[in-house]
Coordinates of C-alpha atoms in Angstrom, one line a residue:
M26 CA 0.0 0.0 0.0
L27 CA 1.3 3.4 -1.0
I28 CA 0.0 6.6 0.9
I29 CA 0.7 10.1 -0.5
I30 CA 0.5 13.3 1.5
S31 CA 1.7 16.7 0.8
D32 CA 1.6 20.4 2.0
L33 CA 1.4 19.9 5.6
H34 CA 3.3 23.2 6.0
L35 CA 4.3 22.5 9.7
G36 CA 5.9 25.9 10.8
D37 CA 7.6 27.5 13.9
S38 CA 4.2 29.5 14.6
T39 CA 5.6 32.9 13.8
C40 CA 3.4 33.0 10.6
G41 CA 0.3 31.3 11.8
K42 CA -0.5 27.9 13.5
S43 CA -0.1 24.7 11.9
I44 CA -2.8 22.1 11.7
S45 CA -3.5 20.4 15.1
S46 CA -2.2 17.1 16.2
D47 CA -5.7 15.7 16.3
A48 CA -5.2 15.3 12.3
F49 CA -2.3 13.1 12.8
Y50 CA -3.8 10.7 15.5
V51 CA -6.8 10.3 13.2
F52 CA -4.4 9.5 10.2
A53 CA -2.5 7.0 12.4
E54 CA -5.8 5.4 13.4
R55 CA -7.0 5.2 9.9
L56 CA -3.9 3.6 8.7
D57 CA -4.7 0.4 10.8
E58 CA -8.0 -0.1 9.0
M59 CA -6.7 1.0 5.5
A60 CA -3.9 -1.8 6.1
M61 CA -6.6 -4.4 7.0
R62 CA -8.7 -3.7 4.1
A63 CA -5.7 -3.8 1.7
S64 CA -5.2 -7.1 3.1
W65 CA -8.5 -8.6 1.7
R66 CA -7.5 -9.9 -1.8
S67 CA -9.4 -10.3 -5.1
D68 CA -10.3 -13.9 -4.5
G69 CA -11.9 -13.1 -1.2
S70 CA -9.1 -14.4 1.0
Y71 CA -7.3 -12.4 3.6
R72 CA -3.5 -12.1 3.5
P73 CA -1.9 -9.4 5.5
I74 CA 0.0 -6.9 3.5
K75 CA 3.9 -6.8 4.1
E76 CA 4.6 -3.2 3.6
I77 CA 3.3 0.3 3.7
N78 CA 5.0 3.0 1.9
I79 CA 4.2 6.8 3.0
L80 CA 5.3 9.5 0.6
L81 CA 5.5 13.0 1.9
L82 CA 5.4 14.8 -1.3
G83 CA 6.8 18.2 -0.5
D84 CA 6.0 21.4 1.6
I85 CA 5.9 19.1 4.8
L86 CA 8.0 21.3 7.1
D87 CA 7.9 25.0 6.1
P88 CA 10.9 27.0 7.0
L89 CA 9.7 29.6 4.4
H90 CA 7.0 30.9 6.7
S91 CA 9.1 32.2 9.5
T92 CA 9.8 35.7 10.8
L93 CA 13.5 34.3 12.0
W94 CA 14.5 35.0 8.4
L95 CA 14.0 38.7 9.3
D96 CA 16.3 38.9 12.6
T97 CA 19.3 39.9 10.6
E98 CA 20.0 43.1 8.5
E99 CA 21.5 42.9 5.0
N100 CA 24.9 44.3 5.8
S101 CA 25.5 42.3 8.9
P102 CA 28.0 39.2 8.9
D103 CA 25.2 36.6 9.9
Y104 CA 22.6 37.8 7.1
A105 CA 20.7 35.1 5.5
R106 CA 17.6 34.9 3.3
P107 CA 16.5 31.9 1.2
W108 CA 18.2 33.5 -1.7
T109 CA 21.4 34.4 -0.2
D110 CA 24.8 32.4 -0.5
Q111 CA 24.2 28.8 0.6
K112 CA 27.7 28.3 1.1
K113 CA 27.9 30.8 3.8
P114 CA 27.8 29.3 7.6
A115 CA 25.1 31.8 8.5
Y116 CA 22.7 30.1 5.9
A117 CA 22.8 26.5 7.4
E118 CA 22.6 28.1 10.7
K119 CA 19.5 29.9 9.9
L120 CA 18.0 26.8 8.4
K121 CA 18.8 24.7 11.5
Q122 CA 17.4 27.4 14.0
I123 CA 14.1 27.5 12.0
T124 CA 14.0 23.7 11.7
R125 CA 14.4 23.2 15.3
A126 CA 11.6 25.9 16.0
I127 CA 9.4 23.7 13.9
F128 CA 10.1 20.7 15.7
K129 CA 9.5 22.2 18.9
Q130 CA 6.1 23.9 17.9
N131 CA 4.9 20.5 16.4
A132 CA 6.4 18.1 18.7
E133 CA 3.4 16.2 19.2
S134 CA 2.3 15.9 15.7
L135 CA 5.9 14.8 14.6
R136 CA 5.8 12.2 17.4
V137 CA 2.9 10.4 15.8
L138 CA 5.0 10.1 12.7
Q139 CA 8.0 9.1 14.3
E140 CA 6.3 6.3 16.3
L141 CA 3.9 5.4 13.7
K142 CA 3.0 1.5 14.2
V143 CA 0.5 -0.2 12.0
E144 CA -1.0 -3.5 13.3
I145 CA -3.5 -5.5 11.7
P146 CA -5.0 -9.0 12.4
K147 CA -3.0 -12.1 11.5
R148 CA -6.1 -13.9 10.5
L149 CA -9.7 -12.9 9.4
T150 CA -12.8 -14.4 8.2
S151 CA -15.1 -11.2 8.2
Q152 CA -14.3 -7.4 7.8
I153 CA -17.0 -6.9 10.3
N154 CA -15.8 -6.4 13.9
W155 CA -12.3 -6.9 12.9
E156 CA -10.6 -5.2 15.9
E157 CA -12.0 -7.9 18.2
D158 CA -9.1 -10.2 16.8
K159 CA -6.2 -9.4 19.2
N160 CA -3.8 -11.7 17.2
L161 CA -1.9 -8.9 15.7
I162 CA 1.0 -8.4 13.4
E163 CA 3.1 -5.3 12.8
V164 CA 3.1 -4.2 9.0
E165 CA 6.4 -2.8 8.0
T166 CA 6.2 1.0 7.3
H167 CA 8.5 3.4 5.7
I168 CA 8.2 7.1 5.2
H169 CA 9.8 8.9 2.5
Y170 CA 10.4 12.6 1.9
M171 CA 10.4 14.6 -1.3
I172 CA 10.8 18.4 -1.3
G173 CA 8.7 21.2 -2.7
N174 CA 8.9 24.8 -3.0
H175 CA 8.8 25.6 0.8
D176 CA 11.1 23.0 2.0
W177 CA 13.6 22.7 -0.9
Y178 CA 16.2 23.6 1.5
Y179 CA 16.6 20.1 2.6
G180 CA 17.9 19.2 -0.9
I181 CA 20.9 21.4 -0.6
P182 CA 23.9 19.3 -0.7
G183 CA 26.9 19.9 1.7
E184 CA 28.0 18.4 5.2
A185 CA 26.1 21.3 7.2
F186 CA 22.8 20.4 5.3
D187 CA 23.5 16.7 5.9
E188 CA 23.4 17.5 9.8
I189 CA 20.2 19.3 9.6
R190 CA 18.6 16.4 7.4
A191 CA 19.7 13.9 9.9
E192 CA 17.8 15.7 12.5
V193 CA 14.6 15.9 10.1
V194 CA 15.1 12.0 9.5
E195 CA 15.0 11.3 13.2
A196 CA 12.2 13.8 14.1
L197 CA 9.9 12.2 11.3
G198 CA 11.1 8.7 11.5
L199 CA 12.1 8.7 7.7
S200 CA 13.3 5.7 6.0
Q201 CA 16.1 7.6 4.1
S202 CA 19.5 8.8 4.7
N203 CA 20.6 12.2 5.4
E204 CA 21.6 12.7 1.8
P205 CA 19.8 15.7 -0.2
F206 CA 16.1 14.9 -0.2
P207 CA 15.0 14.1 -3.7
Y208 CA 12.7 16.7 -5.8
F209 CA 12.0 14.2 -8.6
Q210 CA 11.6 10.5 -7.8
E211 CA 14.4 9.8 -10.5
D212 CA 16.7 11.5 -7.9
N213 CA 16.2 8.4 -5.7
S214 CA 16.3 4.9 -7.4
L215 CA 14.7 2.9 -4.5
L216 CA 12.0 5.6 -4.3
A217 CA 11.4 5.4 -8.0
E218 CA 11.2 1.6 -7.9
K219 CA 8.7 1.8 -5.1
L220 CA 6.4 4.2 -7.0
A221 CA 6.6 2.1 -10.2
Q222 CA 5.1 -0.8 -8.5
Y223 CA 2.0 1.3 -8.1
K224 CA 2.2 2.8 -11.6
V225 CA 2.6 6.1 -9.8
Y226 CA 4.6 9.1 -11.2
A227 CA 4.8 11.8 -8.5
H228 CA 6.6 15.3 -7.9
H229 CA 5.3 18.4 -5.8
G230 CA 4.1 20.2 -8.9
D231 CA 5.6 23.7 -8.2
I232 CA 7.7 23.2 -11.4
H233 CA 4.5 24.3 -13.2
D234 CA 4.4 27.6 -11.1
Q235 CA 6.7 30.3 -12.5
F236 CA 6.1 32.5 -9.4
N237 CA 7.6 29.8 -7.1
Y238 CA 10.0 27.9 -9.3
N239 CA 12.9 29.4 -11.1
A240 CA 13.1 27.4 -14.3
E241 CA 16.7 28.8 -15.0
K242 CA 18.1 27.7 -11.7
G243 CA 16.2 24.7 -10.8
R244 CA 14.6 23.6 -7.7
I245 CA 17.8 23.8 -5.4
D246 CA 17.6 27.7 -5.5
S247 CA 15.0 30.3 -4.5
A248 CA 12.4 32.0 -6.6
L249 CA 10.7 35.3 -6.7
G250 CA 7.9 34.0 -4.6
D251 CA 10.4 33.2 -1.7
V252 CA 11.2 36.9 -1.8
F253 CA 7.8 38.1 -1.7
T254 CA 6.8 35.8 1.1
V255 CA 9.6 36.7 3.4
E256 CA 9.8 40.3 2.6
M257 CA 6.0 41.0 2.3
L258 CA 3.9 38.4 3.8
N259 CA 6.2 37.5 6.7
R260 CA 7.2 41.0 7.5
F261 CA 4.1 43.0 7.1
P262 CA 2.5 41.7 10.4
L263 CA 5.5 42.4 12.3
E264 CA 5.9 46.0 11.0
V265 CA 2.1 46.7 11.8
E266 CA 2.7 45.5 15.4
R267 CA 5.8 47.7 15.6
R268 CA 4.8 50.8 13.9
I269 CA 1.1 50.7 14.6
P270 CA 1.0 49.9 18.4
E271 CA -2.7 51.4 18.8
L272 CA -4.1 48.7 16.3
P273 CA -6.5 46.3 18.3
L274 CA -4.8 43.1 19.2
A275 CA -7.4 40.9 17.6
V276 CA -6.5 42.7 14.0
V277 CA -2.8 42.0 14.8
E278 CA -3.3 38.4 15.6
N279 CA -5.4 37.8 12.5
L280 CA -2.8 39.4 10.3
H281 CA -0.2 36.9 11.5
E282 CA -2.4 34.4 9.9
I283 CA -1.8 36.0 6.4
S284 CA 0.3 33.1 5.0
H285 CA -2.8 30.8 5.2
V286 CA -5.0 32.9 2.9
R287 CA -5.9 31.4 -0.1
P288 CA -5.6 32.3 -3.0
A289 CA -2.4 33.9 -2.2
L290 CA -3.1 36.9 -4.4
A291 CA -6.1 37.5 -2.2
T292 CA -3.5 38.6 0.5
W293 CA -4.6 42.3 0.4
L294 CA -8.3 41.5 0.3
W295 CA -7.4 39.8 3.8
V296 CA -5.9 42.8 5.1
S297 CA -8.8 44.9 3.7
S298 CA -11.3 42.6 5.3
Q299 CA -9.8 43.1 8.6
I300 CA -9.9 46.7 8.5
K301 CA -13.6 46.7 7.2
H302 CA -14.8 44.0 9.6
N303 CA -13.2 45.6 12.6
N304 CA -14.5 49.0 11.8
L305 CA -11.2 50.8 12.1
P306 CA -11.2 54.6 11.9
T307 CA -9.8 56.4 8.9
S308 CA -6.6 57.3 10.3
L309 CA -5.7 53.6 11.0
Q310 CA -6.8 52.6 7.7
I311 CA -4.4 55.1 6.2
K312 CA -1.6 54.0 8.4
I313 CA -2.1 50.4 7.3
K314 CA -2.4 51.2 3.6
K315 CA 0.7 53.4 3.7
L316 CA 2.7 50.6 5.5
W317 CA 1.8 48.1 2.8
E318 CA 2.9 50.5 0.1
S319 CA 6.1 51.3 2.0
L320 CA 7.2 47.6 2.2
G321 CA 6.2 47.3 -1.2
D322 CA 8.7 50.0 -2.4
D323 CA 11.3 48.3 -0.4
F324 CA 10.3 45.0 -2.0
L325 CA 10.7 46.2 -5.5
K326 CA 14.2 47.8 -4.7
L327 CA 15.7 44.6 -3.5
K328 CA 18.7 43.5 -5.6
V329 CA 17.2 39.9 -5.9
V330 CA 13.9 41.5 -7.4
R331 CA 15.7 43.8 -9.8
E332 CA 17.9 41.0 -11.2
A333 CA 14.7 38.9 -11.6
D334 CA 13.1 41.6 -13.8
K335 CA 13.9 40.6 -17.3
K336 CA 14.4 43.5 -20.1
F337 CA 11.6 43.6 -22.8
K338 CA 9.6 40.7 -21.2
F339 CA 6.4 41.3 -19.1
D340 CA 7.4 38.9 -16.1
N341 CA 6.4 38.3 -12.7
V342 CA 8.2 41.3 -11.3
D343 CA 6.3 43.6 -13.8
K344 CA 3.1 42.0 -12.5
L345 CA 3.9 42.6 -8.9
E346 CA 5.2 46.3 -9.7
I347 CA 1.9 47.1 -11.5
A348 CA -0.1 45.9 -8.4
L349 CA 2.0 47.7 -5.8
H350 CA 2.4 51.0 -7.6
I351 CA -1.3 51.2 -8.5
S352 CA -2.1 50.6 -4.9
K353 CA -0.6 54.1 -4.0
R354 CA -3.0 55.9 -6.3
A355 CA -6.1 53.8 -5.6
S356 CA -8.8 53.5 -2.8
F357 CA -9.4 50.3 -1.0
K358 CA -12.1 49.4 -3.3
T359 CA -10.1 49.9 -6.4
I360 CA -7.4 47.9 -5.0
N361 CA -9.7 45.0 -4.2
D362 CA -11.0 45.2 -7.6
L363 CA -7.4 45.2 -9.0
V364 CA -6.3 42.1 -7.0
L365 CA -9.3 40.2 -8.2
W366 CA -8.6 41.1 -11.9
I367 CA -5.0 40.0 -11.5
Q368 CA -6.0 36.9 -9.8
E369 CA -8.3 36.1 -12.9
E370 CA -6.7 37.7 -15.9
I371 CA -2.9 37.9 -15.5
W372 CA -2.2 34.9 -13.0
G373 CA -5.4 32.9 -14.4
G374 CA -8.1 31.7 -12.2
E375 CA -7.3 28.1 -13.0
I376 CA -5.8 26.3 -9.9
S377 CA -5.8 22.7 -11.4
Y378 CA -2.6 21.4 -12.8
A379 CA -4.5 18.5 -14.6
K380 CA -3.4 19.6 -18.0
K381 CA 0.3 20.1 -16.9
A382 CA 0.1 16.2 -16.3
L383 CA -0.6 15.5 -20.0
E384 CA 2.8 16.6 -20.7
E385 CA 4.7 14.5 -18.2
P386 CA 6.9 11.8 -20.1
A387 CA 5.6 9.1 -17.8
F388 CA 2.0 9.9 -18.9
L389 CA 2.9 9.9 -22.7
N390 CA 4.9 6.8 -22.7
K391 CA 2.3 5.1 -20.3
E392 CA 5.1 4.3 -17.8
A393 CA 2.6 5.6 -15.0
L394 CA -1.2 5.3 -14.8
Y395 CA -1.4 7.9 -12.1
I396 CA 0.4 11.3 -12.1
V397 CA 0.2 13.0 -8.8
Y398 CA 1.0 16.5 -7.8
G399 CA 0.7 18.4 -4.6
H400 CA 1.2 22.2 -4.1
T401 CA -2.1 23.7 -5.4
H402 CA -3.8 22.7 -2.1
H403 CA -6.6 21.6 -4.3
H404 CA -7.5 17.9 -3.8
E405 CA -8.8 16.6 -7.0
V406 CA -9.0 13.6 -9.4
V407 CA -9.1 14.2 -13.1
P408 CA -9.3 11.4 -15.8
L409 CA -6.5 11.9 -18.2
N410 CA -7.0 9.2 -20.9
T411 CA -8.0 5.7 -21.5
T412 CA -8.6 3.4 -24.5
E413 CA -11.7 2.1 -26.5
S414 CA -11.2 -1.3 -25.1
R415 CA -10.8 0.2 -21.5
T416 CA -9.5 -1.9 -18.8
H417 CA -8.4 -0.5 -15.5
L418 CA -5.0 -1.1 -16.8
D419 CA -5.8 1.7 -19.6
D420 CA -7.1 4.3 -17.3
Q421 CA -4.8 7.2 -16.6
L422 CA -5.6 9.7 -14.1
Y423 CA -4.2 13.0 -12.5
F424 CA -4.4 13.1 -8.6
N425 CA -3.7 16.3 -6.6
S426 CA -3.0 15.3 -3.0
G427 CA -4.4 18.5 -1.4
T428 CA -3.2 19.7 2.0
W429 CA -3.4 19.5 5.7
H430 CA -3.6 23.0 6.4
T431 CA -5.5 25.7 8.3
Y432 CA -7.3 27.9 5.6
F433 CA -8.9 31.4 5.5
D434 CA -10.4 30.8 2.3
L435 CA -12.1 33.7 0.3
A436 CA -15.8 33.1 -0.2
I437 CA -16.7 33.0 -4.0
H438 CA -20.1 34.8 -3.3
K439 CA -19.6 38.4 -3.7
P440 CA -15.7 38.3 -3.2
H441 CA -15.4 42.1 -3.1
E442 CA -17.1 42.0 0.3
Q443 CA -14.0 40.2 1.6
K444 CA -15.6 37.4 3.4
F445 CA -13.1 34.6 4.4
V446 CA -14.2 31.3 6.0
P447 CA -11.9 29.5 8.3
Y448 CA -11.5 25.8 8.4
Q449 CA -8.7 23.0 8.6
A450 CA -8.4 20.7 5.6
I451 CA -7.1 17.2 5.3
S452 CA -6.6 14.9 2.5
Y453 CA -4.4 12.1 1.1
L454 CA -4.2 9.3 -1.4
A455 CA -3.9 5.7 -1.3
F456 CA -2.8 3.2 -4.0
Y457 CA -2.6 -0.4 -4.0
K458 CA -0.9 -3.1 -6.3
D459 CA -1.6 -6.6 -7.4
D460 CA -4.7 -7.9 -5.8
Q461 CA -4.6 -5.8 -2.6
R462 CA -7.8 -4.0 -1.5
K463 CA -9.8 -6.8 -3.4
G464 CA -8.2 -5.6 -6.7
H465 CA -9.1 -1.9 -6.4
H466 CA -6.2 0.3 -7.3
Y467 CA -6.8 3.7 -5.4
E468 CA -8.9 5.7 -3.2
T469 CA -8.8 9.2 -1.9
L470 CA -9.6 10.3 1.4
S471 CA -10.4 13.9 2.8
G472 CA -12.1 15.9 5.6
I473 CA -12.7 19.4 6.8
F474 CA -13.2 20.4 10.4
S475 CA -13.2 23.8 12.0

């Protein structure tokens, strides 16, 4: 049995809270039942499966969403940001500091993974009341980690990063060494072999996101989205708290959840909604707007941003520049309209990567029946192709593994009114091989609670 999970975004709590440990306990309990059901075979017999592989498909730990990146100034010797020189000792030290803070804030959740033990009955004659059989056997369980755009740091080579990865391996109970964690399954032959047994081809999917993946530099480097996250999204709540002390505490606390807003370009709508729904006086509204504009100016002046601005090409920097500059000359309502327009017209309102799956060589040459991405946080299953004769061996599908995350999601009814609905989402995928699960080949599980 193969389980795929992505986008847990476990952080150090400086940029919003991670999903509660309850989600991990529920997952551990369900694994026992899933393993039992996978042990029922196509011929109706019960034979315990021998192995479970759990693939963590990127953005599991989230070092990017941390204000600890901001505790050094640009000209100081220990200055480090995701886009600075990875070879300088300060870089690895900062990553280690943030990683350990993540461990501390999510200790209970990570302990569930670290101590994961799947036990099922040795013999069964019925699927009903199966837990009454006390003669249990343990199913060998392996956890594998592939990186995404928020945790790509764990793919950086070097001794200092090996030491950090060793701590990650220990904290999550991983079945891999402290060598650079893979981005593509081809980067790890053992993992590629495991996934091939289930006809699965998987990677995080951020390679299709030009804002969060730098095609020229590859995955083991930062993208423009990293800079925007650290210098705008992470910094803004801190600066609000520091420069506008008269702001109500409830507003400040809500602004710290800015990293959980979806879609990401609705960030300003989230800020605007806090202003609107807390009936802030005009003087405070102006201060907040001017602070956002000031941070936008500083962001656009950053060397790393200017270097990303391509001459004679309308790129992501130009899009951000338009949005940030127009905000200076516009009312709140106009800015809100602009954000919605950019989301729909410039970035595109489509959040599915299903069509991108059609370009995967593993799909085209039919090495894989199932293409799996994460990244979008949008759990979905989309048929890609089949044949006229159609058997289950002909069906090719795209899966997105969704997320385990706290959301403040923009309501689609009258989005200009900036109404956000909070909830916690959980989703994961299961794949079966040979005659497991009575011949079924996949299933998806998801849930929402608040």
